[in-house]
Short mmCIF file of C-alpha atoms in Angstrom, two decimals:
data_model
loop_
_atom_site.label_atom_id
_atom_site.label_comp_id
_atom_site.label_asym_id
_atom_site.label_seq_id
_atom_site.Cartn_x
_atom_site.Cartn_y
_atom_site.Cartn_z
CA UNK A 1151 -14.66 -55.23 -45.27
CA UNK A 1152 -13.64 -54.42 -41.72
CA UNK A 1153 -15.28 -56.70 -39.16
CA UNK A 1154 -18.02 -55.05 -37.39
CA UNK A 1155 -18.10 -55.57 -33.46
CA UNK A 1156 -21.33 -56.34 -31.93
CA UNK A 1157 -22.28 -56.98 -28.36
CA UNK A 1158 -23.33 -60.65 -29.28
CA UNK A 1159 -19.63 -61.15 -30.02
CA UNK A 1160 -19.40 -62.36 -26.42
CA UNK A 1161 -21.33 -65.52 -27.42
CA UNK A 1162 -18.43 -66.65 -29.39
CA UNK A 1163 -15.94 -65.92 -26.68
CA UNK A 1164 -18.17 -67.82 -24.26
CA UNK A 1165 -18.53 -70.82 -26.46
CA UNK A 1166 -15.21 -71.43 -28.01
CA UNK A 1167 -13.42 -72.99 -25.05
CA UNK A 1168 -15.98 -75.39 -24.24
CA UNK A 1169 -15.52 -79.03 -25.11
CA UNK A 1170 -18.45 -81.11 -24.45
CA UNK A 1171 -17.17 -84.71 -24.69
CA UNK A 1172 -19.69 -87.41 -23.86
CA UNK A 1173 -21.28 -85.37 -21.14
CA UNK A 1174 -24.74 -85.94 -19.53
CA UNK A 1175 -26.97 -83.04 -19.33
CA UNK A 1176 -26.15 -82.35 -15.81
CA UNK A 1177 -22.40 -82.59 -16.55
CA UNK A 1178 -22.90 -80.09 -19.48
CA UNK A 1179 -24.66 -77.56 -17.47
CA UNK A 1180 -22.25 -77.81 -14.50
CA UNK A 1181 -19.23 -77.35 -16.84
CA UNK A 1182 -20.88 -74.24 -18.48
CA UNK A 1183 -21.88 -72.86 -15.02
CA UNK A 1184 -18.26 -73.17 -13.98
CA UNK A 1185 -17.01 -71.49 -17.15
CA UNK A 1186 -19.53 -68.55 -16.82
CA UNK A 1187 -18.46 -68.00 -13.21
CA UNK A 1188 -15.00 -67.20 -14.60
CA UNK A 1189 -16.00 -64.71 -17.31
CA UNK A 1190 -17.54 -61.92 -15.32
CA UNK A 1191 -14.99 -59.37 -16.74
CA UNK A 1192 -15.00 -59.96 -20.42
CA UNK A 1193 -17.97 -57.67 -21.17
CA UNK A 1194 -16.54 -54.50 -22.90
CA UNK A 1195 -18.22 -51.44 -24.17
CA UNK A 1196 -19.48 -51.93 -27.61
CA UNK A 1197 -18.87 -49.10 -30.08
CA UNK A 1198 -21.24 -50.15 -32.75
CA UNK A 1199 -24.45 -50.56 -30.66
CA UNK A 1200 -23.41 -48.55 -27.81
CA UNK A 1201 -24.01 -51.47 -25.27
CA UNK A 1202 -22.34 -52.35 -21.97
CA UNK A 1203 -22.20 -55.77 -20.68
CA UNK A 1204 -24.23 -56.16 -17.45
CA UNK A 1205 -24.57 -59.62 -16.52
CA UNK A 1206 -24.48 -63.30 -17.46
CA UNK A 1207 -25.89 -66.51 -15.73
CA UNK A 1208 -27.36 -69.91 -16.49
CA UNK A 1209 -30.59 -71.37 -14.91
CA UNK A 1210 -32.78 -74.32 -15.76
CA UNK A 1211 -33.79 -72.65 -19.14
CA UNK A 1212 -30.25 -71.92 -20.25
CA UNK A 1213 -27.71 -69.18 -20.65
CA UNK A 1214 -28.89 -65.50 -20.19
CA UNK A 1215 -26.62 -62.55 -21.20
CA UNK A 1216 -27.65 -59.00 -20.30
CA UNK A 1217 -26.37 -55.71 -21.98
CA UNK A 1218 -27.52 -52.14 -21.33
CA UNK A 1219 -28.17 -49.74 -24.10
CA UNK A 1220 -27.77 -46.20 -22.70
CA UNK A 1221 -29.98 -44.42 -25.21
CA UNK A 1222 -32.88 -45.21 -27.52
CA UNK A 1223 -31.03 -44.07 -30.68
CA UNK A 1224 -30.96 -46.65 -33.44
CA UNK A 1225 -28.90 -46.60 -36.55
CA UNK A 1226 -29.07 -48.92 -39.54
CA UNK A 1227 -26.30 -51.39 -39.27
CA UNK A 1228 -26.11 -52.97 -42.85
CA UNK A 1229 -28.55 -50.72 -44.94
CA UNK A 1230 -27.31 -52.07 -48.16
CA UNK A 1231 -28.71 -55.40 -47.27
CA UNK A 1232 -31.68 -54.64 -45.01
CA UNK A 1233 -33.11 -51.28 -46.44
CA UNK A 1234 -36.64 -51.56 -47.07
CA UNK A 1235 -37.12 -54.86 -45.52
CA UNK A 1236 -38.19 -53.63 -41.95
CA UNK A 1237 -40.73 -51.16 -40.71
CA UNK A 1238 -38.43 -49.46 -38.34
CA UNK A 1239 -34.57 -49.34 -37.80
CA UNK A 1240 -35.18 -50.86 -34.30
CA UNK A 1241 -36.74 -53.95 -35.93
CA UNK A 1242 -33.85 -54.15 -38.50
CA UNK A 1243 -31.17 -53.90 -35.56
CA UNK A 1244 -33.15 -56.56 -33.61
CA UNK A 1245 -32.99 -58.91 -36.58
CA UNK A 1246 -29.31 -58.24 -37.41
CA UNK A 1247 -28.29 -58.87 -33.81
CA UNK A 1248 -30.30 -62.07 -33.83
CA UNK A 1249 -28.52 -63.28 -36.97
CA UNK A 1250 -25.16 -62.08 -35.78
CA UNK A 1251 -25.52 -64.21 -32.51
CA UNK A 1252 -26.86 -67.22 -34.58
CA UNK A 1253 -23.90 -66.79 -36.82
CA UNK A 1254 -21.35 -67.26 -34.23
CA UNK A 1255 -23.26 -70.27 -32.79
CA UNK A 1256 -23.31 -71.72 -36.31
CA UNK A 1257 -19.47 -71.29 -36.63
CA UNK A 1258 -18.92 -73.00 -33.35
CA UNK A 1259 -21.11 -75.88 -34.26
CA UNK A 1260 -19.44 -76.35 -37.35
CA UNK A 1261 -15.94 -76.44 -35.79
CA UNK A 1262 -17.09 -78.48 -32.81
CA UNK A 1263 -19.90 -80.94 -33.63
CA UNK A 1264 -20.14 -81.76 -30.03
CA UNK A 1265 -21.43 -78.50 -29.21
CA UNK A 1266 -24.38 -78.99 -31.65
CA UNK A 1267 -25.07 -82.28 -29.80
CA UNK A 1268 -25.06 -80.52 -26.53
CA UNK A 1269 -27.58 -77.85 -27.86
CA UNK A 1270 -29.76 -80.76 -29.08
CA UNK A 1271 -29.53 -83.19 -26.14
CA UNK A 1272 -29.56 -80.69 -23.32
CA UNK A 1273 -31.95 -78.15 -24.91
CA UNK A 1274 -29.87 -75.31 -23.77
CA UNK A 1275 -31.10 -71.98 -25.08
CA UNK A 1276 -28.81 -68.89 -25.42
CA UNK A 1277 -30.97 -65.61 -24.46
CA UNK A 1278 -29.62 -62.20 -24.88
CA UNK A 1279 -31.37 -59.15 -23.33
CA UNK A 1280 -30.61 -55.60 -24.55
CA UNK A 1281 -32.00 -53.49 -21.67
CA UNK A 1282 -32.94 -49.87 -21.04
CA UNK A 1283 -31.22 -49.46 -17.62
CA UNK A 1284 -33.24 -46.43 -16.64
CA UNK A 1285 -36.66 -48.22 -16.97
CA UNK A 1286 -35.31 -51.75 -16.58
CA UNK A 1287 -37.24 -52.97 -19.54
CA UNK A 1288 -35.64 -54.68 -22.56
CA UNK A 1289 -35.42 -52.90 -26.03
CA UNK A 1290 -35.34 -56.45 -27.52
CA UNK A 1291 -34.21 -60.12 -26.75
CA UNK A 1292 -32.53 -62.54 -28.87
CA UNK A 1293 -33.03 -66.45 -28.31
CA UNK A 1294 -31.17 -69.24 -29.90
CA UNK A 1295 -31.63 -72.93 -29.77
CA UNK A 1296 -30.60 -76.26 -31.56
CA UNK A 1297 -33.16 -75.92 -34.39
CA UNK A 1298 -31.97 -72.37 -35.06
CA UNK A 1299 -28.40 -73.42 -35.40
CA UNK A 1300 -29.09 -76.55 -37.36
CA UNK A 1301 -31.22 -74.46 -39.90
CA UNK A 1302 -28.35 -71.83 -40.19
CA UNK A 1303 -25.83 -74.71 -40.85
CA UNK A 1304 -28.15 -76.10 -43.52
CA UNK A 1305 -28.80 -73.00 -45.62
CA UNK A 1306 -25.01 -72.04 -45.49
CA UNK A 1307 -24.06 -75.70 -46.47
CA UNK A 1308 -21.82 -76.07 -43.21
CA UNK A 1309 -19.50 -73.56 -44.63
CA UNK A 1310 -17.09 -72.41 -41.88
CA UNK A 1311 -15.46 -69.79 -44.12
CA UNK A 1312 -18.85 -67.83 -44.61
CA UNK A 1313 -18.56 -64.44 -43.39
CA UNK A 1314 -21.22 -62.47 -41.55
CA UNK A 1315 -22.42 -60.15 -44.47
CA UNK A 1316 -22.99 -63.34 -46.55
CA UNK A 1317 -24.59 -65.26 -43.76
CA UNK A 1318 -26.79 -62.09 -43.42
CA UNK A 1319 -27.77 -62.00 -47.09
CA UNK A 1320 -28.72 -65.87 -46.98
CA UNK A 1321 -30.83 -65.34 -43.98
CA UNK A 1322 -32.77 -62.48 -45.56
CA UNK A 1323 -33.55 -64.65 -48.48
CA UNK A 1324 -34.55 -67.41 -46.26
CA UNK A 1325 -36.96 -64.88 -44.44
CA UNK A 1326 -38.21 -63.67 -47.78
CA UNK A 1327 -38.95 -67.35 -48.91
CA UNK A 1328 -40.99 -68.09 -45.92
CA UNK A 1329 -42.98 -64.99 -46.32
CA UNK A 1330 -43.67 -65.80 -50.00
CA UNK A 1331 -44.79 -69.32 -49.28
CA UNK A 1332 -47.20 -68.22 -46.72
CA UNK A 1333 -48.64 -65.49 -49.02
CA UNK A 1334 -49.64 -67.26 -52.19
CA UNK A 1335 -52.38 -65.45 -53.97
CA UNK A 1336 -54.79 -67.50 -56.05
CA UNK A 1337 -56.44 -64.95 -58.64
CA UNK A 1338 -59.92 -66.61 -59.29
CA UNK A 1339 -63.37 -65.84 -58.40
CA UNK A 1340 -64.17 -69.18 -56.74
CA UNK A 1341 -60.83 -70.29 -55.25
CA UNK A 1342 -58.89 -68.67 -52.37
CA UNK A 1343 -56.13 -69.49 -49.86
CA UNK A 1344 -57.66 -69.04 -46.35
CA UNK A 1345 -54.59 -69.89 -44.14
CA UNK A 1346 -50.93 -70.96 -44.55
CA UNK A 1347 -48.27 -71.77 -42.06
CA UNK A 1348 -44.61 -73.04 -42.64
CA UNK A 1349 -43.51 -75.03 -39.58
CA UNK A 1350 -40.61 -77.40 -39.45
CA UNK A 1351 -40.15 -77.31 -43.25
CA UNK A 1352 -43.73 -78.18 -44.06
CA UNK A 1353 -46.08 -75.60 -45.44
CA UNK A 1354 -49.68 -76.35 -44.66
CA UNK A 1355 -52.24 -74.46 -46.79
CA UNK A 1356 -55.98 -74.41 -46.73
CA UNK A 1357 -57.43 -73.88 -50.11
CA UNK A 1358 -61.14 -72.96 -50.22
CA UNK A 1359 -63.43 -73.54 -53.18
CA UNK A 1360 -67.05 -73.63 -54.00
CA UNK A 1361 -69.04 -76.87 -54.69
CA UNK A 1362 -69.03 -76.10 -58.32
CA UNK A 1363 -65.51 -75.85 -58.65
CA UNK A 1364 -64.34 -78.46 -56.23
CA UNK A 1365 -64.78 -81.40 -58.59
CA UNK A 1366 -62.70 -79.70 -61.26
CA UNK A 1367 -59.72 -78.65 -59.22
CA UNK A 1368 -59.52 -81.99 -57.15
CA UNK A 1369 -59.78 -84.19 -60.39
CA UNK A 1370 -56.67 -86.53 -61.34
CA UNK A 1371 -55.13 -86.23 -57.88
CA UNK A 1372 -55.72 -82.63 -57.60
CA UNK A 1373 -53.67 -81.68 -60.57
CA UNK A 1374 -55.43 -78.38 -61.03
CA UNK A 1375 -55.00 -77.49 -57.37
CA UNK A 1376 -51.33 -78.48 -57.38
CA UNK A 1377 -50.44 -76.71 -60.57
CA UNK A 1378 -52.28 -73.65 -59.54
CA UNK A 1379 -50.33 -73.15 -56.27
CA UNK A 1380 -47.00 -73.86 -57.84
CA UNK A 1381 -47.65 -71.43 -60.72
CA UNK A 1382 -48.77 -68.62 -58.25
CA UNK A 1383 -45.83 -69.24 -55.97
CA UNK A 1384 -43.45 -69.16 -58.85
CA UNK A 1385 -44.89 -65.99 -60.24
CA UNK A 1386 -44.27 -64.46 -56.77
CA UNK A 1387 -40.87 -65.49 -56.71
CA UNK A 1388 -40.08 -64.13 -60.22
CA UNK A 1389 -41.25 -60.67 -58.97
CA UNK A 1390 -38.30 -60.53 -56.56
CA UNK A 1391 -35.12 -59.18 -57.67
CA UNK A 1392 -33.28 -62.19 -55.94
CA UNK A 1393 -35.14 -64.91 -57.82
CA UNK A 1394 -32.14 -67.16 -58.26
CA UNK A 1395 -31.14 -67.05 -54.53
CA UNK A 1396 -34.71 -67.75 -53.51
CA UNK A 1397 -34.59 -71.00 -55.62
CA UNK A 1398 -31.21 -71.96 -54.21
CA UNK A 1399 -32.45 -71.71 -50.67
CA UNK A 1400 -35.69 -73.59 -51.67
CA UNK A 1401 -33.45 -76.30 -53.15
CA UNK A 1402 -31.28 -76.56 -49.92
CA UNK A 1403 -34.04 -76.59 -47.42
CA UNK A 1404 -36.35 -79.00 -49.43
CA UNK A 1405 -39.78 -77.78 -48.06
CA UNK A 1406 -42.97 -79.83 -48.52
CA UNK A 1407 -46.30 -78.26 -49.29
CA UNK A 1408 -49.61 -79.90 -48.11
CA UNK A 1409 -52.68 -78.40 -49.77
CA UNK A 1410 -55.92 -78.88 -47.81
CA UNK A 1411 -58.80 -78.43 -50.34
CA UNK A 1412 -62.16 -77.56 -48.69
CA UNK A 1413 -65.62 -76.95 -50.08
CA UNK A 1414 -67.01 -73.89 -48.32
CA UNK A 1415 -70.58 -75.20 -48.96
CA UNK A 1416 -69.78 -78.72 -47.25
CA UNK A 1417 -71.18 -80.76 -50.14
CA UNK A 1418 -67.77 -82.40 -50.52
CA UNK A 1419 -65.23 -83.73 -48.08
CA UNK A 1420 -61.84 -82.11 -47.58
CA UNK A 1421 -58.93 -83.62 -49.27
CA UNK A 1422 -55.11 -83.09 -48.94
CA UNK A 1423 -52.41 -83.04 -51.82
CA UNK A 1424 -48.68 -82.95 -51.19
CA UNK A 1425 -46.19 -80.95 -53.45
CA UNK A 1426 -42.51 -81.62 -53.44
CA UNK A 1427 -39.73 -79.24 -53.78
CA UNK A 1428 -38.76 -81.04 -57.08
CA UNK A 1429 -42.14 -80.18 -58.65
CA UNK A 1430 -41.67 -76.42 -57.74
CA UNK A 1431 -38.18 -76.21 -59.12
CA UNK A 1432 -39.26 -78.00 -62.20
CA UNK A 1433 -42.11 -75.52 -62.76
CA UNK A 1434 -39.54 -72.56 -62.24
CA UNK A 1435 -37.42 -74.11 -65.02
CA UNK A 1436 -40.30 -74.87 -67.51
CA UNK A 1437 -43.96 -73.88 -66.92
CA UNK A 1438 -46.24 -76.70 -66.01
CA UNK A 1439 -49.12 -74.74 -67.61
CA UNK A 1440 -47.74 -74.36 -70.98
CA UNK A 1441 -46.63 -70.65 -70.40
CA UNK A 1442 -49.98 -69.41 -69.11
CA UNK A 1443 -50.06 -66.99 -66.16
CA UNK A 1444 -51.58 -68.67 -62.88
CA UNK A 1445 -54.69 -66.65 -63.44
CA UNK A 1446 -55.16 -67.59 -67.03
CA UNK A 1447 -54.44 -71.20 -66.22
CA UNK A 1448 -57.03 -71.64 -63.68
CA UNK A 1449 -59.65 -69.84 -65.79
CA UNK A 1450 -58.91 -72.19 -68.65
CA UNK A 1451 -59.15 -75.22 -66.54
CA UNK A 1452 -62.38 -74.52 -64.37
CA UNK A 1453 -64.01 -71.47 -66.16
CA UNK A 1454 -65.14 -68.41 -64.21
CA UNK A 1455 -63.21 -65.12 -64.02
CA UNK A 1456 -59.96 -64.13 -62.64
CA UNK A 1457 -59.55 -61.39 -59.79
CA UNK A 1458 -58.12 -58.11 -60.76
CA UNK A 1459 -57.32 -56.90 -57.27
CA UNK A 1460 -55.86 -58.88 -54.58
CA UNK A 1461 -57.68 -57.24 -51.77
CA UNK A 1462 -61.13 -56.80 -53.45
CA UNK A 1463 -61.16 -59.81 -55.52
CA UNK A 1464 -64.53 -61.58 -56.36
CA UNK A 1465 -63.82 -64.53 -54.08
CA UNK A 1466 -63.27 -62.27 -51.07
CA UNK A 1467 -66.43 -60.17 -51.99
CA UNK A 1468 -68.54 -63.34 -52.16
CA UNK A 1469 -67.05 -65.35 -49.35
CA UNK A 1470 -65.02 -63.10 -47.18
CA UNK A 1471 -67.13 -63.80 -44.15
CA UNK A 1472 -66.22 -67.71 -44.46
CA UNK A 1473 -62.56 -66.90 -45.12
CA UNK A 1474 -62.34 -64.70 -41.98
CA UNK A 1475 -64.07 -67.27 -39.96
CA UNK A 1476 -61.65 -69.98 -40.96
CA UNK A 1477 -58.68 -67.79 -40.36
CA UNK A 1478 -60.09 -67.25 -36.89
CA UNK A 1479 -60.48 -70.94 -36.30
CA UNK A 1480 -56.96 -71.80 -37.70
CA UNK A 1481 -55.40 -69.10 -35.17
CA UNK A 1482 -57.22 -70.50 -32.27
CA UNK A 1483 -56.08 -74.11 -33.15
CA UNK A 1484 -52.51 -72.97 -33.74
CA UNK A 1485 -52.20 -71.63 -30.17
CA UNK A 1486 -54.60 -73.70 -27.95
CA UNK A 1487 -52.22 -73.43 -25.03
CA UNK A 1488 -52.56 -69.66 -25.08
CA UNK A 1489 -48.87 -69.69 -23.60
CA UNK A 1490 -47.44 -66.54 -22.23
CA UNK A 1491 -43.75 -66.08 -23.16
CA UNK A 1492 -41.28 -64.34 -21.02
CA UNK A 1493 -38.54 -64.39 -23.74
CA UNK A 1494 -39.36 -63.86 -27.25
CA UNK A 1495 -37.54 -62.89 -30.58
CA UNK A 1496 -39.13 -59.61 -30.73
CA UNK A 1497 -40.31 -57.89 -27.68
CA UNK A 1498 -43.62 -56.00 -27.71
CA UNK A 1499 -43.26 -52.27 -28.52
CA UNK A 1500 -45.25 -49.31 -27.36
CA UNK A 1501 -46.58 -47.49 -30.44
CA UNK A 1502 -44.00 -45.03 -31.19
CA UNK A 1503 -41.18 -46.71 -29.24
CA UNK A 1504 -39.58 -46.00 -25.88
CA UNK A 1505 -39.63 -42.23 -26.06
CA UNK A 1506 -43.35 -42.38 -26.83
CA UNK A 1507 -43.89 -44.64 -23.79
CA UNK A 1508 -42.05 -42.20 -21.41
CA UNK A 1509 -44.24 -39.26 -22.79
CA UNK A 1510 -47.37 -41.20 -22.16
CA UNK A 1511 -46.40 -42.03 -18.60
CA UNK A 1512 -45.40 -38.44 -18.02
CA UNK A 1513 -48.61 -36.97 -19.25
CA UNK A 1514 -51.02 -39.58 -17.90
CA UNK A 1515 -49.83 -40.08 -14.32
CA UNK A 1516 -51.73 -37.91 -11.75
CA UNK A 1517 -49.79 -37.74 -8.58
CA UNK A 1518 -52.18 -38.53 -5.68
CA UNK A 1519 -52.84 -35.34 -3.63
CA UNK A 1520 -52.57 -37.24 -0.32
CA UNK A 1521 -49.27 -38.60 -1.39
CA UNK A 1522 -48.05 -35.16 -2.23
CA UNK A 1523 -49.20 -33.89 1.01
CA UNK A 1524 -47.45 -36.59 3.04
CA UNK A 1525 -44.36 -36.36 0.78
CA UNK A 1526 -44.61 -39.86 -0.47
CA UNK A 1527 -42.58 -40.85 -3.42
CA UNK A 1528 -41.18 -43.96 -5.06
CA UNK A 1529 -40.94 -46.41 -7.97
CA UNK A 1530 -43.70 -48.88 -8.78
CA UNK A 1531 -42.97 -51.84 -10.95
CA UNK A 1532 -45.94 -52.96 -12.91
CA UNK A 1533 -46.16 -56.38 -14.55
CA UNK A 1534 -48.59 -57.34 -17.31
CA UNK A 1535 -49.48 -59.29 -20.48
CA UNK A 1536 -49.46 -57.96 -23.89
CA UNK A 1537 -51.56 -60.37 -26.01
CA UNK A 1538 -50.81 -61.42 -29.42
CA UNK A 1539 -53.33 -58.83 -30.42
CA UNK A 1540 -51.52 -56.12 -28.73
CA UNK A 1541 -53.96 -55.70 -25.78
CA UNK A 1542 -52.72 -54.91 -22.20
CA UNK A 1543 -54.08 -57.57 -19.69
CA UNK A 1544 -53.41 -58.97 -16.33
CA UNK A 1545 -51.77 -55.85 -14.74
CA UNK A 1546 -50.20 -56.48 -11.42
CA UNK A 1547 -47.97 -54.71 -9.13
CA UNK A 1548 -44.87 -56.73 -9.03
CA UNK A 1549 -42.91 -54.17 -6.73
CA UNK A 1550 -45.27 -52.11 -4.63
CA UNK A 1551 -44.38 -48.78 -2.95
CA UNK A 1552 -47.38 -47.29 -1.39
CA UNK A 1553 -51.12 -48.07 -1.87
CA UNK A 1554 -51.80 -44.63 -3.26
CA UNK A 1555 -48.90 -44.88 -5.84
CA UNK A 1556 -49.57 -48.34 -6.59
CA UNK A 1557 -53.23 -47.82 -7.31
CA UNK A 1558 -52.46 -44.71 -9.69
CA UNK A 1559 -49.61 -46.73 -11.52
CA UNK A 1560 -51.95 -49.55 -12.10
CA UNK A 1561 -54.68 -47.31 -13.42
CA UNK A 1562 -52.14 -45.68 -15.89
CA UNK A 1563 -50.84 -49.05 -17.25
CA UNK A 1564 -54.46 -50.68 -17.56
CA UNK A 1565 -55.58 -47.53 -19.63
CA UNK A 1566 -52.78 -47.86 -22.16
CA UNK A 1567 -53.41 -48.10 -25.84
CA UNK A 1568 -52.77 -51.33 -27.79
CA UNK A 1569 -49.00 -52.30 -28.19
CA UNK A 1570 -47.29 -53.76 -31.26
CA UNK A 1571 -47.36 -57.57 -30.02
CA UNK A 1572 -44.26 -59.55 -29.42
CA UNK A 1573 -43.21 -62.18 -31.83
CA UNK A 1574 -41.42 -65.57 -31.47
CA UNK A 1575 -40.24 -67.37 -34.56
CA UNK A 1576 -42.12 -65.17 -36.59
CA UNK A 1577 -45.54 -65.68 -34.91
CA UNK A 1578 -47.31 -63.08 -32.70
CA UNK A 1579 -47.53 -64.43 -29.15
CA UNK A 1580 -48.69 -63.42 -25.61
CA UNK A 1581 -45.75 -61.81 -23.86
CA UNK A 1582 -45.17 -60.75 -20.10
CA UNK A 1583 -43.71 -57.43 -19.90
CA UNK A 1584 -42.93 -54.97 -16.86
CA UNK A 1585 -42.45 -51.19 -16.76
CA UNK A 1586 -41.55 -48.98 -13.85
CA UNK A 1587 -43.86 -46.05 -12.93
CA UNK A 1588 -41.77 -43.43 -11.05
CA UNK A 1589 -43.34 -40.84 -8.69
CA UNK A 1590 -40.79 -38.06 -7.80
CA UNK A 1591 -41.80 -35.11 -5.50
CA UNK A 1592 -41.32 -31.67 -7.09
CA UNK A 1593 -38.57 -29.43 -5.96
#
């Protein structure tokens, strides 16, 4: 296959000459700054993504690289690998670009272990912005750090000869594995998974149950609870057409599962059980429940009936309010800081994309009459926060032009519909964003 050139290839060019030999953090940063200052002419027009190099710099947070994309047309890059795995082509390209940049960082780390040490010890991040130069807003951003590179090396077995297409295939399986682990479905009328999150190779699940079922599923060191989760997870894996690849990534990454069993009636105290990767792989080879399906197994062990519909099962019908409440509490606890991000893996997106945002501003802006009469025009930059629920909040005028134009711009931005929230490492987060509102006098 002919190598595909991407804008992020510059990362490899940027990294390859660097030799970080026993440097302190300050020395490493100074060295990188000096190197970057000599590389201002390496950006070339990229045929694949239609990008043009704009700028590169380093600050206290790390290296920032900026590219301009002259149009909002997105085409699939690897449809044979990514088709059907993303909602939009823009999301697909964002992911492919992220993986492509990570691929080159991984290759550099394999060739030069000192580079990986520098990432770890100095905590340097590599952030790439693909910008819409007309509106000065990013189509998407890509961020890389030590943990991303270390994980990429792990699932690729430190193979320097891995080509990008193979790397992308493995990364997509890794992504599918994470999704599967967080979405295990317990098909029973008195047991349900309320919340699950995979973080740093540990999956923490909350398994809800009733007072009647609690003693049965927690008996003998939680054998029923443990086997039920394992069987339900393996069944989910087997439904995929890349079952063997999933098991291979599972074996390589060795995640641990912690099941936190809670009685929704509060009669019994919560208890936690741990499942090892070995137990999951053993179940994949030979069923721990004698060949029964997960639903039949749990019914045999504790009675009751199995659910026929994932969304309208008996457990959700009976205890849905409790489940929703626990989910909400878990989400709040997971983000106590309510941090607002400036750089995220997936930037927020206006419903319908950039063109829809342009149309919205065109149709909603009312040119102030007094401003027209006095021939006042200009561009107002509005800065705001898009919450992890997609709401537009904290609207501010970052670059004012005229009080009349500023007030109208703020009104239009404040009245915008909910956005698709930004995501960082797979989680929805609060994200800072800016949009220019331009007032141009008619001819």
